[in-house]
Short mmCIF file of C-alpha atoms in Angstrom, two decimals:
data_model
loop_
_atom_site.label_atom_id
_atom_site.label_comp_id
_atom_site.label_asym_id
_atom_site.label_seq_id
_atom_site.Cartn_x
_atom_site.Cartn_y
_atom_site.Cartn_z
CA MET A 29 -7.01 112.04 18.84
CA THR A 30 -7.08 113.96 15.31
CA ILE A 31 -5.76 117.75 15.48
CA ASP A 32 -7.93 120.38 14.19
CA PHE A 33 -4.96 122.34 13.19
CA ALA A 34 -7.23 125.14 11.96
CA ALA A 35 -8.60 125.48 15.35
CA LEU A 36 -5.33 126.37 16.65
CA LYS A 37 -5.45 129.32 14.71
CA LEU A 38 -1.42 128.94 13.95
CA LEU A 39 0.36 132.47 12.52
CA ARG A 40 3.22 132.49 10.04
CA TYR A 41 6.47 134.31 10.75
CA PRO A 42 7.12 137.18 8.85
CA GLY A 43 3.31 137.99 8.69
CA LYS A 44 2.06 137.72 5.18
CA HIS A 45 2.38 140.60 3.16
CA ALA A 46 0.44 139.43 -0.03
CA LYS A 47 -0.89 135.54 -0.19
CA GLU A 48 -3.21 133.82 1.88
CA LEU A 49 -0.90 130.88 3.10
CA ARG A 50 -1.15 128.93 6.14
CA ALA A 51 1.04 127.59 8.44
CA TRP A 52 0.72 124.11 8.30
CA ASP A 53 0.05 121.41 5.49
CA ALA A 54 -1.11 117.88 4.61
CA ALA A 55 2.33 116.65 6.01
CA ASP A 56 1.56 118.10 9.26
CA GLU A 57 -1.15 116.44 9.42
CA TYR A 58 -0.09 113.01 8.47
CA LEU A 59 2.98 113.25 10.91
CA SER A 60 0.71 114.18 13.78
CA ASP A 61 -1.38 110.94 13.29
CA PHE A 62 1.75 109.07 15.06
CA LEU A 63 2.43 111.55 18.23
CA ALA A 64 1.88 109.50 21.04
CA ALA A 65 0.09 110.28 24.10
CA GLU A 66 2.70 111.81 27.05
CA ALA A 67 5.81 110.89 24.71
CA SER A 68 9.03 112.51 24.58
CA VAL A 69 9.61 113.70 20.68
CA VAL A 70 12.04 115.49 18.70
CA LEU A 71 10.81 117.78 15.90
CA VAL A 72 12.79 118.30 12.53
CA ASN A 73 12.31 121.32 10.45
CA ASP A 74 8.63 122.48 12.21
CA ALA A 75 8.40 125.45 9.53
CA PHE A 76 5.70 127.22 12.14
CA GLY A 77 4.79 125.39 15.11
CA ALA A 78 2.26 123.49 14.04
CA LEU A 79 3.90 119.75 14.82
CA HIS A 80 4.95 121.58 18.22
CA CYS A 81 1.31 122.86 19.06
CA ALA A 82 0.23 119.22 17.87
CA ALA A 83 2.74 117.70 20.44
CA GLU A 84 1.31 119.89 22.92
CA SER A 85 -2.59 119.23 22.30
CA LYS A 86 -1.43 115.43 22.59
CA GLN A 87 0.13 115.99 26.38
CA ALA A 88 3.94 115.62 25.03
CA LYS A 89 5.98 115.03 27.91
CA ALA A 90 8.89 117.06 26.28
CA ILE A 91 9.35 118.38 23.16
CA TYR A 92 12.84 119.06 21.27
CA HIS A 93 13.86 120.56 18.00
CA ILE A 94 16.52 120.21 15.83
CA ASN A 95 15.41 123.59 13.17
CA ASP A 96 17.77 125.53 10.85
CA SER A 97 15.52 128.87 10.68
CA TRP A 98 15.48 131.55 13.00
CA CYS A 99 12.37 132.60 11.40
CA SER A 100 11.22 129.19 12.68
CA GLN A 101 12.08 129.02 15.89
CA LYS A 102 9.92 132.53 16.09
CA ALA A 103 6.83 131.08 15.16
CA ILE A 104 6.91 128.03 17.06
CA THR A 105 7.70 130.79 20.18
CA VAL A 106 4.76 132.42 19.13
CA ASN A 107 2.46 129.29 18.26
CA ALA A 108 3.16 127.40 21.54
CA ARG A 109 0.73 127.22 23.81
CA GLN A 110 2.80 125.91 27.13
CA GLN A 111 6.32 124.31 26.10
CA ALA A 112 8.76 126.62 25.05
CA PHE A 113 11.21 125.91 21.95
CA SER A 114 14.38 123.70 23.16
CA ARG A 115 16.73 122.30 21.22
CA CYS A 116 17.59 118.57 20.69
CA ALA A 117 20.89 118.52 22.70
CA GLY A 118 20.91 114.55 23.51
CA GLN A 119 18.06 114.31 25.38
CA TYR A 120 15.85 110.72 25.66
CA ALA A 121 12.85 110.66 22.86
CA ASP A 122 10.73 108.24 22.29
CA LEU A 123 10.07 109.12 18.25
CA ALA A 124 11.06 112.27 16.04
CA LEU A 125 8.77 113.42 13.37
CA VAL A 126 10.63 114.74 10.31
CA LYS A 127 9.52 117.49 7.88
CA ILE A 128 11.75 116.58 4.81
CA PRO A 129 13.63 119.95 3.76
CA LYS A 130 14.52 121.02 0.24
CA SER A 131 18.18 120.25 0.70
CA LEU A 132 19.37 116.95 0.85
CA SER A 133 22.37 117.23 2.38
CA LEU A 134 20.26 119.53 4.81
CA LEU A 135 19.03 116.70 5.94
CA ALA A 136 21.47 114.16 6.00
CA ALA A 137 23.17 116.48 8.09
CA GLN A 138 20.29 116.75 10.25
CA LEU A 139 19.80 112.90 10.53
CA GLN A 140 23.91 112.86 11.24
CA LYS A 141 23.24 114.66 14.03
CA LEU A 142 20.72 113.36 15.49
CA SER A 143 22.30 109.92 15.06
CA SER A 144 25.20 110.92 17.75
CA GLN A 145 23.04 112.48 20.13
CA ILE A 146 20.77 109.30 20.49
CA ASP A 147 22.34 106.16 22.42
CA ALA A 148 19.60 103.47 21.20
CA PRO A 149 17.51 103.50 18.07
CA LEU A 150 15.21 105.64 17.70
CA THR A 151 11.83 105.40 15.15
CA LEU A 152 11.59 108.57 12.83
CA TYR A 153 8.57 109.36 10.78
CA PHE A 154 9.20 111.03 7.72
CA SER A 155 6.60 113.30 5.80
CA GLY A 156 6.66 115.98 3.01
CA MET A 157 4.00 117.12 0.30
CA GLN A 158 4.94 114.25 -2.87
CA LYS A 159 5.86 117.26 -5.40
CA HIS A 160 8.66 118.03 -3.02
CA VAL A 161 10.06 114.83 -2.22
CA SER A 162 12.66 113.28 -4.35
CA ASN A 163 14.24 110.14 -5.33
CA GLY A 164 17.24 112.08 -3.76
CA HIS A 165 15.35 112.05 -0.31
CA LEU A 166 14.63 108.66 0.04
CA ASP A 167 17.94 107.55 -0.76
CA ALA A 168 19.43 110.01 2.29
CA ILE A 169 17.03 108.34 4.44
CA LYS A 170 17.98 105.10 3.37
CA ALA A 171 21.85 105.88 3.81
CA GLN A 172 21.32 107.07 7.31
CA CYS A 173 18.62 104.93 8.40
CA ALA A 174 17.36 100.99 8.85
CA GLU A 175 13.94 99.48 8.15
CA VAL A 176 12.93 102.09 6.19
CA GLU A 177 9.15 101.70 5.30
CA TYR A 178 6.91 103.28 2.99
CA LEU A 179 3.52 104.26 4.61
CA PRO A 180 0.48 105.53 2.39
CA THR A 181 0.34 108.58 0.68
CA GLN A 182 -2.34 110.67 2.12
CA ARG A 183 -3.65 114.23 0.59
CA LYS A 184 -0.77 114.09 -1.63
CA ALA A 185 1.83 113.92 1.74
CA ARG A 186 4.23 111.01 1.14
CA MET A 187 5.67 109.10 4.39
CA TYR A 188 8.26 106.97 5.50
CA LYS A 189 8.83 105.20 8.51
CA ALA A 190 12.61 104.02 9.63
CA VAL A 191 14.69 103.34 12.62
CA LEU A 192 17.78 105.68 13.22
CA ASN A 193 20.42 103.77 15.23
CA PRO A 194 23.54 105.97 17.01
CA GLU A 195 26.52 106.96 15.66
CA THR A 196 29.18 104.94 16.53
CA ASP A 197 31.98 106.67 15.27
CA LEU A 198 31.94 110.00 17.47
CA ASN A 199 34.17 111.78 15.08
CA ALA A 200 32.16 111.64 11.89
CA GLN A 201 31.09 114.56 10.45
CA LEU A 202 30.20 116.14 6.92
CA THR A 203 32.95 117.85 5.47
CA PRO A 204 32.11 121.33 4.05
CA PHE A 205 31.77 122.38 0.44
CA VAL A 206 34.61 124.46 -0.44
CA VAL A 207 33.97 126.74 -3.89
CA PRO A 208 36.89 129.00 -4.64
CA ILE A 209 35.52 132.35 -6.19
CA PRO A 210 39.21 133.16 -8.68
CA GLU A 211 38.22 136.85 -9.40
CA LEU A 212 38.11 137.17 -5.39
CA GLU A 213 41.35 135.09 -4.55
CA ILE A 214 38.91 133.54 -1.71
CA GLU A 215 37.69 130.04 -1.25
CA LEU A 216 34.00 129.79 0.27
CA HIS A 217 33.98 127.17 3.02
CA ASN A 218 30.14 125.77 2.86
CA VAL A 219 28.14 123.74 5.37
CA ALA A 220 25.45 121.52 4.32
CA GLY A 221 22.38 123.35 3.52
CA VAL A 222 23.21 126.85 3.07
CA PHE A 223 21.92 128.39 -0.05
CA ALA A 224 24.06 127.67 -3.18
CA GLU A 225 26.03 125.33 -1.14
CA GLN A 226 28.15 123.71 -4.26
CA LYS A 227 28.22 127.25 -6.54
CA ILE A 228 28.63 130.62 -6.40
CA ASP A 229 24.71 132.00 -6.67
CA ILE A 230 24.41 134.01 -9.91
CA GLY A 231 22.54 136.66 -8.60
CA SER A 232 25.55 137.51 -6.16
CA ARG A 233 28.13 137.11 -8.89
CA PHE A 234 26.04 139.76 -11.07
CA PHE A 235 26.00 142.38 -8.32
CA ILE A 236 30.11 141.88 -7.31
CA GLU A 237 30.77 142.74 -10.76
CA HIS A 238 29.25 146.04 -9.86
CA PHE A 239 30.83 146.26 -6.22
CA ASP A 240 33.10 149.41 -7.48
CA ARG A 241 30.25 151.68 -7.57
CA LEU A 242 29.35 151.28 -3.80
CA PRO A 243 30.25 153.95 -1.61
CA ALA A 244 33.39 153.47 0.52
CA VAL A 245 31.74 153.75 4.25
CA ASN A 246 32.38 152.92 7.62
CA SER A 247 29.54 150.69 8.39
CA VAL A 248 27.98 148.05 6.65
CA ALA A 249 25.19 145.58 7.06
CA ASP A 250 24.69 142.49 4.82
CA VAL A 251 21.14 141.04 5.31
CA GLY A 252 20.37 137.60 4.66
CA CYS A 253 24.41 137.11 4.43
CA GLY A 254 24.32 133.66 3.02
CA ASN A 255 27.65 132.41 2.95
CA GLY A 256 28.94 135.58 3.47
CA LEU A 257 30.04 136.23 -0.29
CA LEU A 258 28.75 139.90 -0.98
CA SER A 259 30.76 141.08 2.69
CA LEU A 260 33.88 139.34 1.26
CA ALA A 261 34.26 141.07 -1.61
CA TYR A 262 33.23 144.35 -0.11
CA HIS A 263 36.32 143.69 2.54
CA ARG A 264 38.56 143.06 -0.27
CA LEU A 265 37.41 146.60 -1.88
CA HIS A 266 37.15 148.52 1.84
CA PRO A 267 38.99 146.55 4.29
CA ALA A 268 38.45 149.03 6.79
CA ALA A 269 34.83 148.77 7.04
CA ARG A 270 32.83 147.64 10.11
CA LEU A 271 30.72 144.03 8.77
CA SER A 272 27.64 143.27 10.16
CA LEU A 273 26.28 139.94 8.62
CA PHE A 274 22.58 138.80 9.61
CA ASP A 275 20.79 135.56 8.51
CA GLU A 276 17.93 133.32 9.46
CA SER A 277 19.53 130.32 8.72
CA LEU A 278 22.11 128.91 11.20
CA ALA A 279 24.19 127.17 8.19
CA ALA A 280 24.43 130.48 6.72
CA VAL A 281 25.81 131.51 10.21
CA GLU A 282 28.30 128.74 10.29
CA SER A 283 29.06 129.12 6.65
CA ALA A 284 29.65 132.88 6.72
CA ARG A 285 32.05 132.44 10.11
CA MET A 286 33.94 129.69 8.39
CA SER A 287 34.39 131.64 5.09
CA PHE A 288 35.66 134.62 6.94
CA SER A 289 37.93 132.59 9.22
CA HIS A 290 39.45 131.26 5.70
CA ASN A 291 39.95 134.07 3.86
CA ALA A 292 39.68 137.44 6.09
CA PRO A 293 40.55 136.61 9.76
CA ASP A 294 41.61 140.13 10.62
CA ALA A 295 38.13 141.77 9.10
CA LEU A 296 35.97 143.65 11.32
CA VAL A 297 32.90 141.45 11.42
CA THR A 298 30.02 140.27 13.26
CA ILE A 299 28.09 137.83 12.16
CA THR A 300 24.41 136.91 13.90
CA HIS A 301 21.86 134.43 13.66
CA HIS A 302 18.93 136.43 13.80
CA ASP A 303 15.78 137.72 11.32
CA GLY A 304 17.37 140.30 9.10
CA LEU A 305 17.23 143.70 11.13
CA ALA A 306 14.32 143.02 12.88
CA ASP A 307 14.56 144.94 16.39
CA ILE A 308 18.35 145.74 15.60
CA GLU A 309 19.11 149.30 17.35
CA GLN A 310 22.45 149.94 15.28
CA LYS A 311 22.74 152.35 12.09
CA PHE A 312 24.59 151.41 8.83
CA ASP A 313 25.96 153.70 6.05
CA LEU A 314 25.45 150.64 3.82
CA ILE A 315 22.80 147.89 3.52
CA LEU A 316 23.30 144.95 1.15
CA ILE A 317 20.67 142.72 0.27
CA ASN A 318 20.27 139.71 -2.01
CA PRO A 319 16.68 138.55 -0.85
CA PRO A 320 15.15 135.09 -0.79
CA PHE A 321 11.73 134.83 -2.46
CA HIS A 322 11.44 131.52 -1.03
CA GLN A 323 10.25 130.73 2.64
CA GLN A 324 10.50 126.52 2.78
CA ASN A 325 9.41 125.60 -0.67
CA THR A 326 6.78 128.22 -0.91
CA VAL A 327 7.18 131.06 -3.51
CA THR A 328 6.52 134.28 -1.38
CA THR A 329 8.06 137.78 -1.36
CA ASP A 330 7.40 137.83 2.19
CA ILE A 331 10.85 137.65 3.84
CA ALA A 332 11.94 140.42 1.46
CA LEU A 333 9.40 142.82 2.06
CA SER A 334 10.26 142.50 5.70
CA MET A 335 14.20 143.09 4.77
CA PHE A 336 13.56 146.17 2.97
CA GLU A 337 11.09 147.70 5.90
CA GLN A 338 13.79 146.82 8.46
CA ALA A 339 16.27 148.20 6.37
CA ARG A 340 14.76 151.71 6.20
CA ALA A 341 14.65 151.66 9.80
CA CYS A 342 18.32 150.80 10.29
CA LEU A 343 19.70 153.52 7.81
CA ASN A 344 21.79 156.36 8.77
CA PRO A 345 19.94 159.79 6.96
CA ASP A 346 22.58 159.43 3.89
CA GLY A 347 22.71 155.34 3.96
CA GLU A 348 21.77 153.58 0.69
CA LEU A 349 20.55 150.29 0.57
CA TRP A 350 21.58 148.04 -2.36
CA ILE A 351 19.73 145.14 -3.88
CA VAL A 352 20.26 142.69 -6.11
CA ALA A 353 16.93 140.82 -7.46
CA ASN A 354 15.22 138.98 -9.99
CA ARG A 355 14.06 141.30 -12.71
CA HIS A 356 10.43 139.99 -12.85
CA LEU A 357 9.83 140.79 -8.96
CA ASN A 358 9.39 144.31 -9.59
CA TYR A 359 10.54 145.35 -6.63
CA GLN A 360 11.03 148.88 -7.49
CA LYS A 361 7.41 149.51 -6.83
CA ASP A 362 7.25 147.67 -3.28
CA LEU A 363 10.16 149.83 -2.12
CA LYS A 364 8.29 152.99 -2.65
CA ARG A 365 6.84 152.40 0.35
CA TRP A 366 9.95 152.93 2.30
CA PHE A 367 12.24 154.46 0.15
CA LYS A 368 11.93 158.13 -1.56
CA ARG A 369 14.82 157.67 -4.45
CA ILE A 370 15.07 154.65 -5.94
CA GLU A 371 17.61 153.92 -9.13
CA SER A 372 18.24 151.26 -11.19
CA VAL A 373 21.66 150.94 -11.30
CA ALA A 374 22.34 148.22 -13.61
CA GLN A 375 20.51 144.90 -15.09
CA ASN A 376 20.48 142.03 -17.41
CA ALA A 377 18.46 139.64 -18.60
CA LYS A 378 17.56 137.81 -15.41
CA PHE A 379 18.84 140.59 -12.48
CA VAL A 380 18.49 144.28 -11.14
CA ILE A 381 20.76 146.05 -9.18
CA ILE A 382 18.95 148.61 -7.19
CA LYS A 383 20.13 151.63 -5.49
CA ALA A 384 17.48 152.99 -2.25
CA MET A 385 17.96 155.95 -0.02
CA LYS A 386 15.37 157.85 2.36
#
C-alpha cells in the first residue's frame, strides 16, 4: 500500500512563519515503501512524524523512536493518529528506518546505541535527499553495519539497505569531543551531534568578547544553549547568578551537563531538554540567544522567531534579551513585533549583537 502523505495533513513544529515547507520529503516516502504490515519498527530521526504516521497507516504492531530533537518528538505527538511517542529502549523490532542526519558523528552514535539494544541482527533502511548525503555518511554506515546494499535512487532520495549486528562489547561507547577554550580557562565536553562539536562556534566567540557589557543579574536563561558555552562564560563573570539552560537537542543537553560538571560543578544551573521557553512560566532578568537558522537540513528562521516570541513572554519588565546572529538575517526588523527598544550593540563583517527590551 502506497502512503498518500498529502492526505495525512502533517504539521511541522514549530509552525511556519514564512516559507511553505512540507512535513515530509521523498526520502520519507521511499522509506515508507519498506514498512511491512503489522511489523514492529524502529524509526530513527523521524523529523515531523511522517514515518510514524506511515507506520500507523500500515498497522504497525509497535513503533519505537531514536530521536535527538524535542521539536521532532512534539511534531510526532501532534501528528500521530494512534500510538504515542515511545523511545527505543531494547524492545523487539522487525526492522528500522533511518532518516540520515546531517551529523556523521550523530549517525554513528545512533547506530552504536541501537546495536547495544538488539540481541539479533536487524535489517535497516537508510534514506536521505542526495544533496544532503555524502560519502562520509556511507562510510559511517559501512563502519557499523554489514551487508550494505545500494538501492536505486528515487526522486533524488538515496537508499541503502544494511544489517546491524548486536554490539558484543557492552562497555563500548563514543568518547566525547573535548574542546579547550583557553581565554575562559575551560574545556567543553561535547557528545556526538551537538552543534560545533569539535570547535568553538565563531558567533558565540564574538558574543563572548562583549560579555563585559552584559548586566549583572540574578536570573539568566540561555535559550538554545548548545554545549553551554555562553552560560559558562557568564558564570565566570557572575558566579552567583542562577542559570537556566534550554535546548531542543538531547545531544546539546548532555553536552551542557558534562561541560558544567567538569568546569563549574558548584554553579546554580538547571539544564532542560525542551523547545526553548515554550510554556515556561519562570521570568528572567536576562535572556541569551544564539539562534539557529536551520531545522534539520532546511534553512528557516522559524526556530529563531519562536525563540524571540517566547523570550518576550519570559522577560521581567526591565529584563534584557541579548542575541548574536548573522547580520544578513536582519532580525532587528523581526524583533519589532515583540520589543519596543532594540539596539545593535556590536557587529563585525559576519555577526551582530542585538539588545532588546520591552
